[in-house]
mmCIF file of the C-alpha atoms, coordinates in Angstrom:
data_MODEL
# 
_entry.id   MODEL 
# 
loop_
_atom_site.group_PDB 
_atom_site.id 
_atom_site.type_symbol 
_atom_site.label_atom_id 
_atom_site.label_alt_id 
_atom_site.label_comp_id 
_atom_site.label_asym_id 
_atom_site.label_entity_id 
_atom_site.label_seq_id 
_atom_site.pdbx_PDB_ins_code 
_atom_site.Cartn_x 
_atom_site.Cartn_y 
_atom_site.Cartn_z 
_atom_site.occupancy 
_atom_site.B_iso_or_equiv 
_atom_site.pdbx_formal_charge 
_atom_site.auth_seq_id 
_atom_site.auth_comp_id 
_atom_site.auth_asym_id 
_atom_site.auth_atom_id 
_atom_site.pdbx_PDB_model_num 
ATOM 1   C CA . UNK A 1 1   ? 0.000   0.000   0.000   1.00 0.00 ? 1   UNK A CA 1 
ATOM 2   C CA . UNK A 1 2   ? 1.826   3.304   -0.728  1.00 0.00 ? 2   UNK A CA 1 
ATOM 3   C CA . UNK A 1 3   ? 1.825   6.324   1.349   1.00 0.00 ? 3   UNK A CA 1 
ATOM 4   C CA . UNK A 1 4   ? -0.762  9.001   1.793   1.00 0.00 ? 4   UNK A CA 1 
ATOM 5   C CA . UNK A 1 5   ? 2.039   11.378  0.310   1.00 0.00 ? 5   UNK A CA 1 
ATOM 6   C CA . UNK A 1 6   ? 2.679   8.701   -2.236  1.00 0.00 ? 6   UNK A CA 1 
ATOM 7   C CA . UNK A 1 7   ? 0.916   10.662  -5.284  1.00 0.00 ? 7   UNK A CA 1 
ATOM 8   C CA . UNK A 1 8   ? 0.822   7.336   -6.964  1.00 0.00 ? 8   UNK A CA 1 
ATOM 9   C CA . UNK A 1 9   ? -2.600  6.080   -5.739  1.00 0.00 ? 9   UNK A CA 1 
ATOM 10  C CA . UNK A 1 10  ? -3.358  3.654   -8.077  1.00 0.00 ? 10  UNK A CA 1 
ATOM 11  C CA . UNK A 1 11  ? -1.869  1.165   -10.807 1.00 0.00 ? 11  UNK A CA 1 
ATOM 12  C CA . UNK A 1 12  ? -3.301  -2.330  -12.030 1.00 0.00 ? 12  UNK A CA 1 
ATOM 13  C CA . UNK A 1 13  ? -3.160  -4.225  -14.883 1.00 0.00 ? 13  UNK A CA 1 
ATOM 14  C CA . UNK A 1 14  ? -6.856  -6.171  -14.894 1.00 0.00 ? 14  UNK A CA 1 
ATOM 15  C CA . UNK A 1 15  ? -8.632  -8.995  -16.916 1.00 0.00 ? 15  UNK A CA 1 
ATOM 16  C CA . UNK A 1 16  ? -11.810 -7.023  -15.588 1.00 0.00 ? 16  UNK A CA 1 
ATOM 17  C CA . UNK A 1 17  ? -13.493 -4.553  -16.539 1.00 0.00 ? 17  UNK A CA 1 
ATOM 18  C CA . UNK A 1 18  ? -12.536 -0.986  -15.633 1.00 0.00 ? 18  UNK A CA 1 
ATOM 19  C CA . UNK A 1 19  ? -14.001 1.297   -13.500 1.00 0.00 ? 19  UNK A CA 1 
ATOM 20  C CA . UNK A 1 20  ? -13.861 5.589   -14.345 1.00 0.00 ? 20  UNK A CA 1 
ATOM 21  C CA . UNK A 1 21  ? -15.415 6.165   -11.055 1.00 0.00 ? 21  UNK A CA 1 
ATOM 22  C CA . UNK A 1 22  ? -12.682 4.317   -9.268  1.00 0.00 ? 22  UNK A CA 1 
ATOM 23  C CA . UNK A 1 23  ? -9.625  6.128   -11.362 1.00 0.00 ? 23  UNK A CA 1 
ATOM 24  C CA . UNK A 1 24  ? -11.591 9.609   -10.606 1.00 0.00 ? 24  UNK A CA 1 
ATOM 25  C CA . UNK A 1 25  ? -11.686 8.702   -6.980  1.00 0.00 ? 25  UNK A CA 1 
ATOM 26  C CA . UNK A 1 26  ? -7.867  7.507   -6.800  1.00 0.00 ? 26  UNK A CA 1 
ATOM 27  C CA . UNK A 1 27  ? -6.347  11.091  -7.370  1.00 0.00 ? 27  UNK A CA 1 
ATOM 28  C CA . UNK A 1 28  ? -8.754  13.343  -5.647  1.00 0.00 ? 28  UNK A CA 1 
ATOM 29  C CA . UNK A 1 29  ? -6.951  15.666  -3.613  1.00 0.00 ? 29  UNK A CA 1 
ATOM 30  C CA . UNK A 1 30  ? -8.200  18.929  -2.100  1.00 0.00 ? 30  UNK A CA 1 
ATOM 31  C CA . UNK A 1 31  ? -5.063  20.754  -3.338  1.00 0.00 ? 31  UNK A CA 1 
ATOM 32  C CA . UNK A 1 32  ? -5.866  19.818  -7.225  1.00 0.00 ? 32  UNK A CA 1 
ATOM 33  C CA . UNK A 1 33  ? -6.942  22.656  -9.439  1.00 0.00 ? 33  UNK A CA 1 
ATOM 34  C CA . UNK A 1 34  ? -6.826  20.446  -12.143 1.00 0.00 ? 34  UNK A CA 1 
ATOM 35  C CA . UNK A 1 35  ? -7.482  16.636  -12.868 1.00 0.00 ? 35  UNK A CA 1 
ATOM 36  C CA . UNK A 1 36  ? -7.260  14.965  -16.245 1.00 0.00 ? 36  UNK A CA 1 
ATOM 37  C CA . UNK A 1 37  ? -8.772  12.001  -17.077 1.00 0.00 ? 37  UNK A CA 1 
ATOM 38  C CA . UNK A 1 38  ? -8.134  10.169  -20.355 1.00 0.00 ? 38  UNK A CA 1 
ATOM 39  C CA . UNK A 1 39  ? -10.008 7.091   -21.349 1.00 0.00 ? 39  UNK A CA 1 
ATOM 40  C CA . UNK A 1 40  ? -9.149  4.905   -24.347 1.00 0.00 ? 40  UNK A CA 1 
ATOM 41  C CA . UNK A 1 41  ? -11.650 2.464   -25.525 1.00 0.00 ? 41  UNK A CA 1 
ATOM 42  C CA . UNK A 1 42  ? -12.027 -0.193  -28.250 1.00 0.00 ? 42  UNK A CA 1 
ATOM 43  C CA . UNK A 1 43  ? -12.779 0.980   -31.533 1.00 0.00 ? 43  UNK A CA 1 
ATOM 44  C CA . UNK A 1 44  ? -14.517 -0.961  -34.729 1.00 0.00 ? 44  UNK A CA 1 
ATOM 45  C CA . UNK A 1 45  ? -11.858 0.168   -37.172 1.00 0.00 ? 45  UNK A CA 1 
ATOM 46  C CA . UNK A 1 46  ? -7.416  0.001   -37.436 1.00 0.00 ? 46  UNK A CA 1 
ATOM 47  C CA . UNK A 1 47  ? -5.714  1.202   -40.185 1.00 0.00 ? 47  UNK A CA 1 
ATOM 48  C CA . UNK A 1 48  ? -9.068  1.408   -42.220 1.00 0.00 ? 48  UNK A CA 1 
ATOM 49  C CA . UNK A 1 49  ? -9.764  -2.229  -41.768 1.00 0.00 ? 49  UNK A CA 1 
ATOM 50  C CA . UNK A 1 50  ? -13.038 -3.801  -39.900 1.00 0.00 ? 50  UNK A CA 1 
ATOM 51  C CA . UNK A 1 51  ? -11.649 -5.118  -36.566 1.00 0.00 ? 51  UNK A CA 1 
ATOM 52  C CA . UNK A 1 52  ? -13.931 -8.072  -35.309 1.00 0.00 ? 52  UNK A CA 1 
ATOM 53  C CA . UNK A 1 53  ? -11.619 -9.156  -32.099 1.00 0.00 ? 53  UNK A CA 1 
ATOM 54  C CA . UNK A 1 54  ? -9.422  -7.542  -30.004 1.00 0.00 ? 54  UNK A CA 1 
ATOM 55  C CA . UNK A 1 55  ? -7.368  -9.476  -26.843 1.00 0.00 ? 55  UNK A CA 1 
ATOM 56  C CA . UNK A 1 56  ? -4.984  -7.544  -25.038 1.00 0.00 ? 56  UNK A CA 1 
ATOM 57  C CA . UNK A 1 57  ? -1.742  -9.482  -23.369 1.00 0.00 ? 57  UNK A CA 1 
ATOM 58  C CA . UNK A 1 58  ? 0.874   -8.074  -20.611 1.00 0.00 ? 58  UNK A CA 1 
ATOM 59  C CA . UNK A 1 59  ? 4.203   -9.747  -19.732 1.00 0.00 ? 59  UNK A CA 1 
ATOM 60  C CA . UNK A 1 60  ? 4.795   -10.279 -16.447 1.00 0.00 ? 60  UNK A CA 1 
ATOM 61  C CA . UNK A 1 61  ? 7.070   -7.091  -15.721 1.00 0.00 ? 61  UNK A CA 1 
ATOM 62  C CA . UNK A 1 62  ? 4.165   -5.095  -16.836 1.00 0.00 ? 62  UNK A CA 1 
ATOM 63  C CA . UNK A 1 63  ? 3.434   -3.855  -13.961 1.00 0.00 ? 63  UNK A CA 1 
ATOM 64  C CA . UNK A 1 64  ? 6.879   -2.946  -12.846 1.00 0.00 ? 64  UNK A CA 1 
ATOM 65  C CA . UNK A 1 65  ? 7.124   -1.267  -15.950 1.00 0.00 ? 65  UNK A CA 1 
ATOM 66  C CA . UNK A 1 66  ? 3.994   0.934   -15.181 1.00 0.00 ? 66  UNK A CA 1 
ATOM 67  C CA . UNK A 1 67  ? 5.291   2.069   -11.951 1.00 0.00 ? 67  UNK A CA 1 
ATOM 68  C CA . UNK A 1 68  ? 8.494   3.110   -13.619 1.00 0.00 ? 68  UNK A CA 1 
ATOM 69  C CA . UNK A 1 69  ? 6.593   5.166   -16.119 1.00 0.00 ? 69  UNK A CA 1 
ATOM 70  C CA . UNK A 1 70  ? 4.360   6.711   -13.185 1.00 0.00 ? 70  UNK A CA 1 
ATOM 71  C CA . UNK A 1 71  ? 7.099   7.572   -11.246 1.00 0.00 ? 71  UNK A CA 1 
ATOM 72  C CA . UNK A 1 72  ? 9.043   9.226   -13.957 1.00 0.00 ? 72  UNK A CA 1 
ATOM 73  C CA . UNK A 1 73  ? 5.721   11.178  -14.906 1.00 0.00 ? 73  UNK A CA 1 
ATOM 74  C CA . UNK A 1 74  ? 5.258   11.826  -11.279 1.00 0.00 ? 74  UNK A CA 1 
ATOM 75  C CA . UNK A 1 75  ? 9.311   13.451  -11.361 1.00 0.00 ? 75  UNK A CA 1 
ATOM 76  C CA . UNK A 1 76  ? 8.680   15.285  -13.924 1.00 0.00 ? 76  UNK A CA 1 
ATOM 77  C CA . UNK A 1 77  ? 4.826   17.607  -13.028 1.00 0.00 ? 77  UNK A CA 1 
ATOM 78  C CA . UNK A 1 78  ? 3.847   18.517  -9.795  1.00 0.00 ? 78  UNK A CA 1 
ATOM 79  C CA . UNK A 1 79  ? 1.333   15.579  -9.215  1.00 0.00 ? 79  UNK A CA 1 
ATOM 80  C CA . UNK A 1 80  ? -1.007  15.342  -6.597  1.00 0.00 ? 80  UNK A CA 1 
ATOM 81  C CA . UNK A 1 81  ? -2.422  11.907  -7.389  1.00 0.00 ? 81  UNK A CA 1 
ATOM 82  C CA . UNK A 1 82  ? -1.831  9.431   -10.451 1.00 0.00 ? 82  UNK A CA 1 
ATOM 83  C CA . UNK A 1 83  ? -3.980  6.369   -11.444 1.00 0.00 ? 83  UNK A CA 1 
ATOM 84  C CA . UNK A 1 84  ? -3.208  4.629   -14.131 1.00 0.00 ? 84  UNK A CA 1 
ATOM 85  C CA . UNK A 1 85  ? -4.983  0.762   -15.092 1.00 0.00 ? 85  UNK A CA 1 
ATOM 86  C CA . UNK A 1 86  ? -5.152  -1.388  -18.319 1.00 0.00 ? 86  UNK A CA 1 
ATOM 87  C CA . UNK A 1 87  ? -7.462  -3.933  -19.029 1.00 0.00 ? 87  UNK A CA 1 
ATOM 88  C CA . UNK A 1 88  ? -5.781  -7.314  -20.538 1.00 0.00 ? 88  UNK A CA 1 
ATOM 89  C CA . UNK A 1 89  ? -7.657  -10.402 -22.250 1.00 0.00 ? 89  UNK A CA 1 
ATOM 90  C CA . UNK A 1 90  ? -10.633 -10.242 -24.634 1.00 0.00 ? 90  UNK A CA 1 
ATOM 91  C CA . UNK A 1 91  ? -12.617 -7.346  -25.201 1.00 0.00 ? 91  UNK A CA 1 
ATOM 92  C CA . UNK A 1 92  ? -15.326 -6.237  -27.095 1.00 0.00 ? 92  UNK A CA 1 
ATOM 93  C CA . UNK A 1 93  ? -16.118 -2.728  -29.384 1.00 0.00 ? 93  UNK A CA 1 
ATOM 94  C CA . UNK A 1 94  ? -16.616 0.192   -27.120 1.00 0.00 ? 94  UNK A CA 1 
ATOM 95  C CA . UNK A 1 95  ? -15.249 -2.234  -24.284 1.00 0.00 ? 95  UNK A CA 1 
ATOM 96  C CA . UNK A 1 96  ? -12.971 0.861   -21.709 1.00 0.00 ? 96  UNK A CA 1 
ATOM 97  C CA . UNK A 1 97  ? -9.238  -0.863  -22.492 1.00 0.00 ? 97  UNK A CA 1 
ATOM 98  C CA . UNK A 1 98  ? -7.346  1.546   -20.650 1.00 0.00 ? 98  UNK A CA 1 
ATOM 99  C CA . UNK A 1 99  ? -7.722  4.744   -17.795 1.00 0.00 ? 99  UNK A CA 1 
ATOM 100 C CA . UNK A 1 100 ? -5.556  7.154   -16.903 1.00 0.00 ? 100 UNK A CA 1 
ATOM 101 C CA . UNK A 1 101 ? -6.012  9.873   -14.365 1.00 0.00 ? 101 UNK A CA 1 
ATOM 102 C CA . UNK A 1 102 ? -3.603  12.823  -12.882 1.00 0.00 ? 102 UNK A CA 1 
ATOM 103 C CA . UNK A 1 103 ? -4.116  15.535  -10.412 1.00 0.00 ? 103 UNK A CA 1 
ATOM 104 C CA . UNK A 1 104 ? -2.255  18.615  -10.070 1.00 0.00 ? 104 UNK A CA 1 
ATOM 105 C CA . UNK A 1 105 ? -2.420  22.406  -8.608  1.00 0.00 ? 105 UNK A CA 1 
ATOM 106 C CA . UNK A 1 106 ? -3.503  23.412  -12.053 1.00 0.00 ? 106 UNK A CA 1 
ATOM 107 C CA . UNK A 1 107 ? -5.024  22.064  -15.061 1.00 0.00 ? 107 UNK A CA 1 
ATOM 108 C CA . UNK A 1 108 ? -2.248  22.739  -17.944 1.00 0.00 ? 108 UNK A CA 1 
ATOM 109 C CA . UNK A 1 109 ? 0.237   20.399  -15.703 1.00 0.00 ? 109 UNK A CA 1 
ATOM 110 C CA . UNK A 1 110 ? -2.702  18.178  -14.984 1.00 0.00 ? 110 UNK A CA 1 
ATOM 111 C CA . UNK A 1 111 ? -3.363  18.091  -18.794 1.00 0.00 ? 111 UNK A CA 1 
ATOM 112 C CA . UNK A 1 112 ? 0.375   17.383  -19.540 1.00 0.00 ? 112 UNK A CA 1 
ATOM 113 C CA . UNK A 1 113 ? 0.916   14.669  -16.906 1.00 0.00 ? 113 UNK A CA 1 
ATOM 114 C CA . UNK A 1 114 ? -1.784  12.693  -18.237 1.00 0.00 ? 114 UNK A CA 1 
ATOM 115 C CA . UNK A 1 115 ? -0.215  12.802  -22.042 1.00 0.00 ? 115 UNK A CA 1 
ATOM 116 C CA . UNK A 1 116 ? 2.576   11.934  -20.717 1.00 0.00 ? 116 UNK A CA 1 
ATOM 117 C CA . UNK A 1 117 ? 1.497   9.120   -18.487 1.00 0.00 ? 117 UNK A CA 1 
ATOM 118 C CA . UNK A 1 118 ? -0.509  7.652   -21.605 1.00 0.00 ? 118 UNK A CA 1 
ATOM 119 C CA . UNK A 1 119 ? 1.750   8.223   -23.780 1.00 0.00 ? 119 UNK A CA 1 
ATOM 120 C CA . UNK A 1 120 ? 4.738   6.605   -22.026 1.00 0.00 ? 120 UNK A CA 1 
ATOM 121 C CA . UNK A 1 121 ? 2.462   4.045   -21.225 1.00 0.00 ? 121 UNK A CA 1 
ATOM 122 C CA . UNK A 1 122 ? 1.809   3.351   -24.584 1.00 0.00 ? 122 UNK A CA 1 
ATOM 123 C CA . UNK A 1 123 ? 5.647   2.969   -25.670 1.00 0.00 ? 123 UNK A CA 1 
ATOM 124 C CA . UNK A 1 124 ? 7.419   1.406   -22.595 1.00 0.00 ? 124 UNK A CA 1 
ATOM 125 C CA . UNK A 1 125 ? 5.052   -0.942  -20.891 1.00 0.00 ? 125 UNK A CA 1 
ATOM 126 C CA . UNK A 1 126 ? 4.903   -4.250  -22.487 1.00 0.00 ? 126 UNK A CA 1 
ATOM 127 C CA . UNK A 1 127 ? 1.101   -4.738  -23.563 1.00 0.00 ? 127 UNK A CA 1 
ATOM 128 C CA . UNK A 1 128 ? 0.519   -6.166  -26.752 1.00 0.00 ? 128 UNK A CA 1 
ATOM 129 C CA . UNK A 1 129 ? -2.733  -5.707  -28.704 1.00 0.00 ? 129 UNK A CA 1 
ATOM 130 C CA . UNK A 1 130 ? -4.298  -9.186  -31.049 1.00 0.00 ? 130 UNK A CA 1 
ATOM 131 C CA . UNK A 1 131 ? -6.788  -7.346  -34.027 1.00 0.00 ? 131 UNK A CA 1 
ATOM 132 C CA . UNK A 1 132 ? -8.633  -9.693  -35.911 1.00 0.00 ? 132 UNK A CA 1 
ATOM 133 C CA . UNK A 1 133 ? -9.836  -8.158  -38.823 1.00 0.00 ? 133 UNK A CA 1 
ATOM 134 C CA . UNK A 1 134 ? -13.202 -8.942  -41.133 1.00 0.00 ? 134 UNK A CA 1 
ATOM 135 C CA . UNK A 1 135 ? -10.575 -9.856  -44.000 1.00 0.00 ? 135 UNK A CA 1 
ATOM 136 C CA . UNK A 1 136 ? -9.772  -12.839 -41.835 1.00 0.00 ? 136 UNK A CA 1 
ATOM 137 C CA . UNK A 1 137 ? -6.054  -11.415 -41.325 1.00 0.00 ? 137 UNK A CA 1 
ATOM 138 C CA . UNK A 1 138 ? -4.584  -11.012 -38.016 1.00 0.00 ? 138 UNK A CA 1 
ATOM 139 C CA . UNK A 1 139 ? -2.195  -8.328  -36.248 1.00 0.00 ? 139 UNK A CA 1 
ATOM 140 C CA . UNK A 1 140 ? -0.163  -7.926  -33.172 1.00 0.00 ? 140 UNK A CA 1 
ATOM 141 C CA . UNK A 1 141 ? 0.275   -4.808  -32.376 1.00 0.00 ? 141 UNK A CA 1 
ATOM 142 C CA . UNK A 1 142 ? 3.544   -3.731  -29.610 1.00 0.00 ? 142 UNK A CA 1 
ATOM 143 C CA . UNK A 1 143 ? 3.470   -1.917  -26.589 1.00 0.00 ? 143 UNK A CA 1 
ATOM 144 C CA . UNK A 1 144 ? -0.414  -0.800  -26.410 1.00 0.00 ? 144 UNK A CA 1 
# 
């Protein structure tokens, strides 16, 4: 369990489904001017293909690998309180695949944390992405 100063409140990698109100919750703190929230959720369409499946995989240092990017993202902004979880297994159109959340005094660092925690997310945690398309062909796609 991390500290109450800890501003890292929250990090999971889950084969269930996500919860907003949970990620919200995580980084509330009466100091925050700002909090920004970013959601990313399956869509219907890659590339300008038809996607039918999706399946999300982690290795195991995945979630070693998200504290590492929280705490970097958590050097680098004033942060307040950072949440960040991603869904793994099969999921569905529209299914919520990932949520990211940071607090800060105000909203332009707020707004920058969270890029930066998605985005760094996105390129140095080991999640992989499985598309099945309507063509019948299949992708993996690196570091989701």
């Amino acid at each position: 369990m991390p500290e109450i100063s800890d501003p890292i409140r929250l990090l999971a990698i889950r084969d269930t489904p996500l919860s907003l109100d949970e990620v919200y919750a995580a980084v509330g703190d009466p100091a925050a001017g700002g909090t920004a929230v970013f959601v990313g959720t399956v869509r219907d369409h890659d590339g300008g293909r038809s996607v039918t499946s999706l399946a999300y995989s982690a290795h195991p240092s995945a979630e070693r690998e998200l504290r590492r990017v929280a705490e970097k993202v958590a050097a680098d902004f004033p942060v307040l309180g950072l949440a960040a979880v991603h869904r793994v297994g099969d999921l569905a159109v529209t299914d919520t695949a990932v949520i990211v959340a940071v607090s800060c005094p105000h909203r332009a660092e707020a707004f920058a944390a969270c890029r930066q925690l998605v985005d760094e997310l996105k390129h140095e945690v080991p999640i992989w992405k499985h598309q099945v398309f309507t063509d019948g062909e299949e992708e993996w796609v690196g570091a989701c």
